[in-house]
């Protein structure tokens, strides 16, 4: 199986971004598989995402056998607060078995420690990861890795694992390469030097911030960044109105075209809660490969390029901005 460069983030199946009935989930997964997407990312933390994804893949198994896709799930985080984290060896093993049950599989392709910055460093490298590599030796897990937001934390864990002779297979970073933040590009070479084989860049729309819809209330971005993004959305609306509403452009399309053009990332994860959003994401990925905005490429249309440059200028002050994680109140 050839690994696709784009994967489906199934956190949206949790309902956090709107209703996600099972019928729609199955239709979304079928569209993704038909379009060539071969990686599905989920977690026990995403409410019933694992259950819905597992049911959809099971229903589609005749059409798309288990060997035609990979499943990435996570462990260690089971709720919003630090008290809901459990990186003990016993819970690691139990979580893997529970995920396999929910997903109707007898092995997991990728398992990641979820949001490692919330847990003591020693708990990650001395307890959870050793148990996960043990499960890998048993054949229950094919690849082991970590996920999180602060890149310095991810890098420290990767370097420690490499020094111990047990480098990480996978590292997932989210919201660190998009229109308002490009920090991941500076960390990828460092993660490679630390032996990380696969680097996943997730959330090109920065957890909905760049979607041009109303930003979720829970979004951790600063008021200043939210205001800047709103200004960008207004620019896009004005551009559309000036063109008589006949142009197919949105802030989300511009954001995906930019984020998906980071060639150094092995896989780009994007959430999609319906078939139309999957199709749009696939089109955006193809468009991104042509435009190559992240490496200085330009839109062919001069007016659209000017709009893109204005958005870049508005968001440039935030290019190295990150919000606190864990937040102070968690």
mmCIF file of C-alpha atoms in Angstrom, residues 30-266:
data_model
loop_
_atom_site.group_PDB
_atom_site.id
_atom_site.type_symbol
_atom_site.label_atom_id
_atom_site.label_comp_id
_atom_site.label_asym_id
_atom_site.label_seq_id
_atom_site.Cartn_x
_atom_site.Cartn_y
_atom_site.Cartn_z
ATOM 1 C CA UNK A 30 -16.017 6.066 1.722
ATOM 2 C CA UNK A 31 -15.310 9.313 -0.120
ATOM 3 C CA UNK A 32 -11.893 9.549 1.530
ATOM 4 C CA UNK A 33 -10.941 5.989 0.598
ATOM 5 C CA UNK A 34 -12.267 6.396 -2.940
ATOM 6 C CA UNK A 35 -10.213 9.568 -3.272
ATOM 7 C CA UNK A 36 -6.988 7.814 -2.303
ATOM 8 C CA UNK A 37 -6.739 8.757 1.384
ATOM 9 C CA UNK A 38 -5.138 5.869 3.255
ATOM 10 C CA UNK A 39 -4.675 7.207 6.794
ATOM 11 C CA UNK A 40 -7.371 7.831 9.412
ATOM 12 C CA UNK A 41 -6.470 9.571 12.668
ATOM 13 C CA UNK A 42 -8.592 9.272 15.808
ATOM 14 C CA UNK A 43 -8.348 9.037 19.617
ATOM 15 C CA UNK A 44 -10.313 7.848 22.658
ATOM 16 C CA UNK A 45 -10.326 11.515 23.696
ATOM 17 C CA UNK A 46 -12.489 12.443 20.702
ATOM 18 C CA UNK A 47 -15.739 11.248 22.307
ATOM 19 C CA UNK A 48 -17.078 8.377 20.164
ATOM 20 C CA UNK A 49 -14.829 9.059 17.148
ATOM 21 C CA UNK A 50 -13.153 5.640 17.383
ATOM 22 C CA UNK A 51 -16.527 3.907 17.560
ATOM 23 C CA UNK A 52 -17.933 5.776 14.563
ATOM 24 C CA UNK A 53 -14.781 5.328 12.491
ATOM 25 C CA UNK A 54 -14.594 1.642 13.380
ATOM 26 C CA UNK A 55 -18.215 1.060 12.426
ATOM 27 C CA UNK A 56 -17.727 2.866 9.108
ATOM 28 C CA UNK A 57 -14.583 0.927 8.194
ATOM 29 C CA UNK A 58 -16.254 -2.335 9.160
ATOM 30 C CA UNK A 59 -19.257 -1.557 6.968
ATOM 31 C CA UNK A 60 -16.934 -0.757 4.064
ATOM 32 C CA UNK A 61 -14.535 -3.664 4.543
ATOM 33 C CA UNK A 62 -15.783 -5.634 1.530
ATOM 34 C CA UNK A 63 -15.165 -2.635 -0.682
ATOM 35 C CA UNK A 64 -12.018 -1.492 1.131
ATOM 36 C CA UNK A 65 -10.151 -4.347 2.914
ATOM 37 C CA UNK A 66 -8.102 -3.682 6.050
ATOM 38 C CA UNK A 67 -4.886 -3.813 4.020
ATOM 39 C CA UNK A 68 -5.891 -0.728 2.004
ATOM 40 C CA UNK A 69 -5.613 1.834 4.806
ATOM 41 C CA UNK A 70 -3.874 2.679 8.069
ATOM 42 C CA UNK A 71 -5.369 3.665 11.397
ATOM 43 C CA UNK A 72 -3.633 6.074 13.751
ATOM 44 C CA UNK A 73 -5.027 6.411 17.249
ATOM 45 C CA UNK A 74 -3.741 7.733 20.528
ATOM 46 C CA UNK A 75 -3.648 6.959 24.217
ATOM 47 C CA UNK A 76 -3.026 8.644 27.545
ATOM 48 C CA UNK A 77 -5.602 11.423 27.287
ATOM 49 C CA UNK A 78 -9.192 10.650 28.204
ATOM 50 C CA UNK A 79 -10.618 14.044 29.177
ATOM 51 C CA UNK A 80 -10.063 17.794 29.282
ATOM 52 C CA UNK A 81 -8.103 18.108 32.522
ATOM 53 C CA UNK A 82 -4.732 16.804 33.678
ATOM 54 C CA UNK A 83 -6.554 14.461 36.030
ATOM 55 C CA UNK A 84 -7.933 12.739 32.921
ATOM 56 C CA UNK A 85 -4.474 11.691 31.722
ATOM 57 C CA UNK A 86 -3.134 8.229 32.448
ATOM 58 C CA UNK A 87 0.243 7.214 31.018
ATOM 59 C CA UNK A 88 0.707 4.173 33.255
ATOM 60 C CA UNK A 89 1.903 0.963 31.600
ATOM 61 C CA UNK A 90 -1.323 -0.783 32.609
ATOM 62 C CA UNK A 91 -3.528 1.888 31.010
ATOM 63 C CA UNK A 92 -1.333 1.971 27.899
ATOM 64 C CA UNK A 93 -1.936 -1.743 27.306
ATOM 65 C CA UNK A 94 -5.622 -1.491 28.182
ATOM 66 C CA UNK A 95 -6.094 1.512 25.887
ATOM 67 C CA UNK A 96 -4.540 -0.274 22.906
ATOM 68 C CA UNK A 97 -6.813 -3.284 23.385
ATOM 69 C CA UNK A 98 -9.869 -1.057 23.857
ATOM 70 C CA UNK A 99 -9.075 0.896 20.697
ATOM 71 C CA UNK A 100 -8.682 -2.308 18.704
ATOM 72 C CA UNK A 101 -12.076 -3.426 19.963
ATOM 73 C CA UNK A 102 -13.753 -0.144 19.039
ATOM 74 C CA UNK A 103 -12.092 -0.072 15.633
ATOM 75 C CA UNK A 104 -12.784 -3.770 14.902
ATOM 76 C CA UNK A 105 -9.132 -4.591 14.144
ATOM 77 C CA UNK A 106 -6.495 -6.963 15.491
ATOM 78 C CA UNK A 107 -3.627 -4.480 15.200
ATOM 79 C CA UNK A 108 -3.128 -0.715 15.080
ATOM 80 C CA UNK A 109 -0.883 0.860 12.472
ATOM 81 C CA UNK A 110 0.142 3.889 14.552
ATOM 82 C CA UNK A 111 -0.338 4.633 18.242
ATOM 83 C CA UNK A 112 0.686 7.986 19.689
ATOM 84 C CA UNK A 113 1.019 9.333 23.217
ATOM 85 C CA UNK A 114 -1.659 12.026 23.163
ATOM 86 C CA UNK A 115 -0.743 15.619 24.108
ATOM 87 C CA UNK A 116 2.545 14.786 25.794
ATOM 88 C CA UNK A 117 3.008 18.315 27.164
ATOM 89 C CA UNK A 118 0.312 17.664 29.786
ATOM 90 C CA UNK A 119 2.303 14.847 31.409
ATOM 91 C CA UNK A 120 5.626 14.714 33.278
ATOM 92 C CA UNK A 121 8.497 14.079 30.878
ATOM 93 C CA UNK A 122 9.677 10.996 32.769
ATOM 94 C CA UNK A 123 6.215 9.466 32.613
ATOM 95 C CA UNK A 124 6.349 9.679 28.820
ATOM 96 C CA UNK A 125 9.855 8.348 28.186
ATOM 97 C CA UNK A 126 10.229 5.954 31.130
ATOM 98 C CA UNK A 127 6.743 4.456 31.364
ATOM 99 C CA UNK A 128 4.404 4.971 28.420
ATOM 100 C CA UNK A 129 6.791 4.735 25.472
ATOM 101 C CA UNK A 130 8.633 1.611 26.720
ATOM 102 C CA UNK A 131 5.292 -0.174 27.090
ATOM 103 C CA UNK A 132 4.223 0.954 23.630
ATOM 104 C CA UNK A 133 7.418 -0.378 22.063
ATOM 105 C CA UNK A 134 6.782 -3.634 23.916
ATOM 106 C CA UNK A 135 3.346 -3.806 22.293
ATOM 107 C CA UNK A 136 5.052 -3.121 18.965
ATOM 108 C CA UNK A 137 7.270 -6.166 19.490
ATOM 109 C CA UNK A 138 4.113 -8.191 20.137
ATOM 110 C CA UNK A 139 2.663 -7.099 16.797
ATOM 111 C CA UNK A 140 -0.296 -5.224 18.249
ATOM 112 C CA UNK A 141 1.147 -1.871 17.179
ATOM 113 C CA UNK A 142 3.098 -1.262 13.982
ATOM 114 C CA UNK A 143 4.476 2.237 14.712
ATOM 115 C CA UNK A 144 4.940 4.207 17.948
ATOM 116 C CA UNK A 145 5.044 7.950 18.389
ATOM 117 C CA UNK A 146 3.908 11.108 20.132
ATOM 118 C CA UNK A 147 1.569 14.008 19.484
ATOM 119 C CA UNK A 148 1.307 17.456 20.980
ATOM 120 C CA UNK A 149 1.426 21.181 20.421
ATOM 121 C CA UNK A 150 4.669 22.677 21.860
ATOM 122 C CA UNK A 151 7.382 21.742 19.387
ATOM 123 C CA UNK A 152 10.188 22.046 21.926
ATOM 124 C CA UNK A 153 8.535 19.350 24.043
ATOM 125 C CA UNK A 154 8.108 17.052 21.050
ATOM 126 C CA UNK A 155 11.740 17.562 20.051
ATOM 127 C CA UNK A 156 13.079 16.867 23.554
ATOM 128 C CA UNK A 157 11.223 13.554 23.722
ATOM 129 C CA UNK A 158 12.369 12.604 20.218
ATOM 130 C CA UNK A 159 15.992 13.401 21.039
ATOM 131 C CA UNK A 160 15.831 11.406 24.281
ATOM 132 C CA UNK A 161 14.392 8.386 22.494
ATOM 133 C CA UNK A 162 17.085 8.614 19.841
ATOM 134 C CA UNK A 163 19.840 8.820 22.460
ATOM 135 C CA UNK A 164 18.428 5.684 24.070
ATOM 136 C CA UNK A 165 18.594 3.813 20.784
ATOM 137 C CA UNK A 166 14.826 3.631 20.396
ATOM 138 C CA UNK A 167 13.845 6.467 18.037
ATOM 139 C CA UNK A 168 10.238 7.415 17.490
ATOM 140 C CA UNK A 169 8.501 6.155 14.383
ATOM 141 C CA UNK A 170 6.036 9.042 14.206
ATOM 142 C CA UNK A 171 5.637 12.589 15.491
ATOM 143 C CA UNK A 172 2.368 14.493 15.033
ATOM 144 C CA UNK A 173 2.363 18.274 15.357
ATOM 145 C CA UNK A 174 -0.837 20.281 15.047
ATOM 146 C CA UNK A 175 -1.534 23.964 14.337
ATOM 147 C CA UNK A 176 2.172 24.639 13.797
ATOM 148 C CA UNK A 177 2.165 25.113 10.034
ATOM 149 C CA UNK A 178 -0.594 27.259 8.609
ATOM 150 C CA UNK A 179 -1.234 30.815 7.478
ATOM 151 C CA UNK A 180 -0.600 32.265 10.942
ATOM 152 C CA UNK A 181 2.214 29.998 12.190
ATOM 153 C CA UNK A 182 5.139 28.402 10.353
ATOM 154 C CA UNK A 183 7.223 27.094 13.259
ATOM 155 C CA UNK A 184 7.065 23.445 12.203
ATOM 156 C CA UNK A 185 9.238 24.079 9.149
ATOM 157 C CA UNK A 186 12.175 24.995 11.407
ATOM 158 C CA UNK A 187 11.683 21.920 13.609
ATOM 159 C CA UNK A 188 11.370 19.270 10.900
ATOM 160 C CA UNK A 189 15.154 19.017 10.275
ATOM 161 C CA UNK A 190 15.725 18.730 14.030
ATOM 162 C CA UNK A 191 13.125 15.975 14.353
ATOM 163 C CA UNK A 192 14.730 14.151 11.418
ATOM 164 C CA UNK A 193 18.119 14.405 13.124
ATOM 165 C CA UNK A 194 16.467 12.861 16.201
ATOM 166 C CA UNK A 195 15.539 9.804 14.155
ATOM 167 C CA UNK A 196 11.826 10.475 13.625
ATOM 168 C CA UNK A 197 10.774 8.595 10.506
ATOM 169 C CA UNK A 198 7.333 10.068 9.822
ATOM 170 C CA UNK A 199 6.274 13.638 10.562
ATOM 171 C CA UNK A 200 2.574 14.468 10.451
ATOM 172 C CA UNK A 201 1.391 18.065 10.179
ATOM 173 C CA UNK A 202 -2.188 18.364 11.396
ATOM 174 C CA UNK A 203 -4.914 21.004 11.329
ATOM 175 C CA UNK A 204 -4.188 23.254 8.332
ATOM 176 C CA UNK A 205 -7.177 25.352 9.388
ATOM 177 C CA UNK A 206 -5.811 25.712 12.935
ATOM 178 C CA UNK A 207 -8.689 23.853 14.611
ATOM 179 C CA UNK A 208 -11.285 25.842 12.689
ATOM 180 C CA UNK A 209 -9.751 29.276 13.246
ATOM 181 C CA UNK A 210 -9.067 29.715 9.513
ATOM 182 C CA UNK A 211 -12.299 28.195 8.264
ATOM 183 C CA UNK A 212 -14.052 31.588 7.774
ATOM 184 C CA UNK A 213 -16.900 30.260 9.902
ATOM 185 C CA UNK A 214 -17.411 31.381 13.483
ATOM 186 C CA UNK A 215 -14.388 30.344 15.540
ATOM 187 C CA UNK A 216 -15.285 27.735 18.180
ATOM 188 C CA UNK A 217 -15.663 29.361 21.604
ATOM 189 C CA UNK A 218 -13.150 26.954 23.092
ATOM 190 C CA UNK A 219 -10.399 27.927 20.643
ATOM 191 C CA UNK A 220 -7.235 28.881 22.609
ATOM 192 C CA UNK A 221 -5.907 31.547 20.208
ATOM 193 C CA UNK A 222 -5.367 35.032 21.612
ATOM 194 C CA UNK A 223 -7.995 37.750 20.997
ATOM 195 C CA UNK A 224 -5.428 39.556 18.848
ATOM 196 C CA UNK A 225 -4.933 36.563 16.536
ATOM 197 C CA UNK A 226 -8.688 35.964 16.317
ATOM 198 C CA UNK A 227 -9.175 39.607 15.372
ATOM 199 C CA UNK A 228 -6.485 39.383 12.705
ATOM 200 C CA UNK A 229 -8.090 36.268 11.226
ATOM 201 C CA UNK A 230 -11.473 38.028 11.189
ATOM 202 C CA UNK A 231 -9.847 40.870 9.269
ATOM 203 C CA UNK A 232 -8.552 38.340 6.732
ATOM 204 C CA UNK A 233 -12.002 36.792 6.392
ATOM 205 C CA UNK A 234 -13.472 40.239 5.701
ATOM 206 C CA UNK A 235 -10.881 40.799 2.976
ATOM 207 C CA UNK A 236 -11.898 37.536 1.317
ATOM 208 C CA UNK A 237 -15.593 38.470 1.569
ATOM 209 C CA UNK A 238 -14.896 41.849 -0.012
ATOM 210 C CA UNK A 239 -12.874 40.225 -2.792
ATOM 211 C CA UNK A 240 -15.732 37.825 -3.497
ATOM 212 C CA UNK A 241 -18.319 40.611 -3.561
ATOM 213 C CA UNK A 242 -16.187 42.724 -5.897
ATOM 214 C CA UNK A 243 -16.115 39.789 -8.294
ATOM 215 C CA UNK A 244 -19.879 39.439 -8.234
ATOM 216 C CA UNK A 245 -19.752 36.347 -6.064
ATOM 217 C CA UNK A 246 -18.508 34.363 -9.065
ATOM 218 C CA UNK A 247 -15.112 33.370 -7.689
ATOM 219 C CA UNK A 248 -14.665 30.115 -5.826
ATOM 220 C CA UNK A 249 -12.323 31.318 -3.097
ATOM 221 C CA UNK A 250 -12.466 31.304 0.679
ATOM 222 C CA UNK A 251 -10.081 31.819 3.559
ATOM 223 C CA UNK A 252 -10.140 28.054 4.137
ATOM 224 C CA UNK A 253 -9.094 27.328 0.553
ATOM 225 C CA UNK A 254 -6.221 29.782 0.771
ATOM 226 C CA UNK A 255 -5.193 28.331 4.146
ATOM 227 C CA UNK A 256 -5.211 24.744 2.885
ATOM 228 C CA UNK A 257 -3.339 25.665 -0.289
ATOM 229 C CA UNK A 258 -0.622 27.163 1.879
ATOM 230 C CA UNK A 259 -0.402 24.470 4.567
ATOM 231 C CA UNK A 260 -0.545 21.499 2.185
ATOM 232 C CA UNK A 261 2.445 22.818 0.250
ATOM 233 C CA UNK A 262 4.887 22.063 3.078
ATOM 234 C CA UNK A 263 6.731 19.328 1.215
ATOM 235 C CA UNK A 264 8.941 18.423 4.180
ATOM 236 C CA UNK A 265 5.980 16.957 6.088
ATOM 237 C CA UNK A 266 5.311 13.305 5.285
#
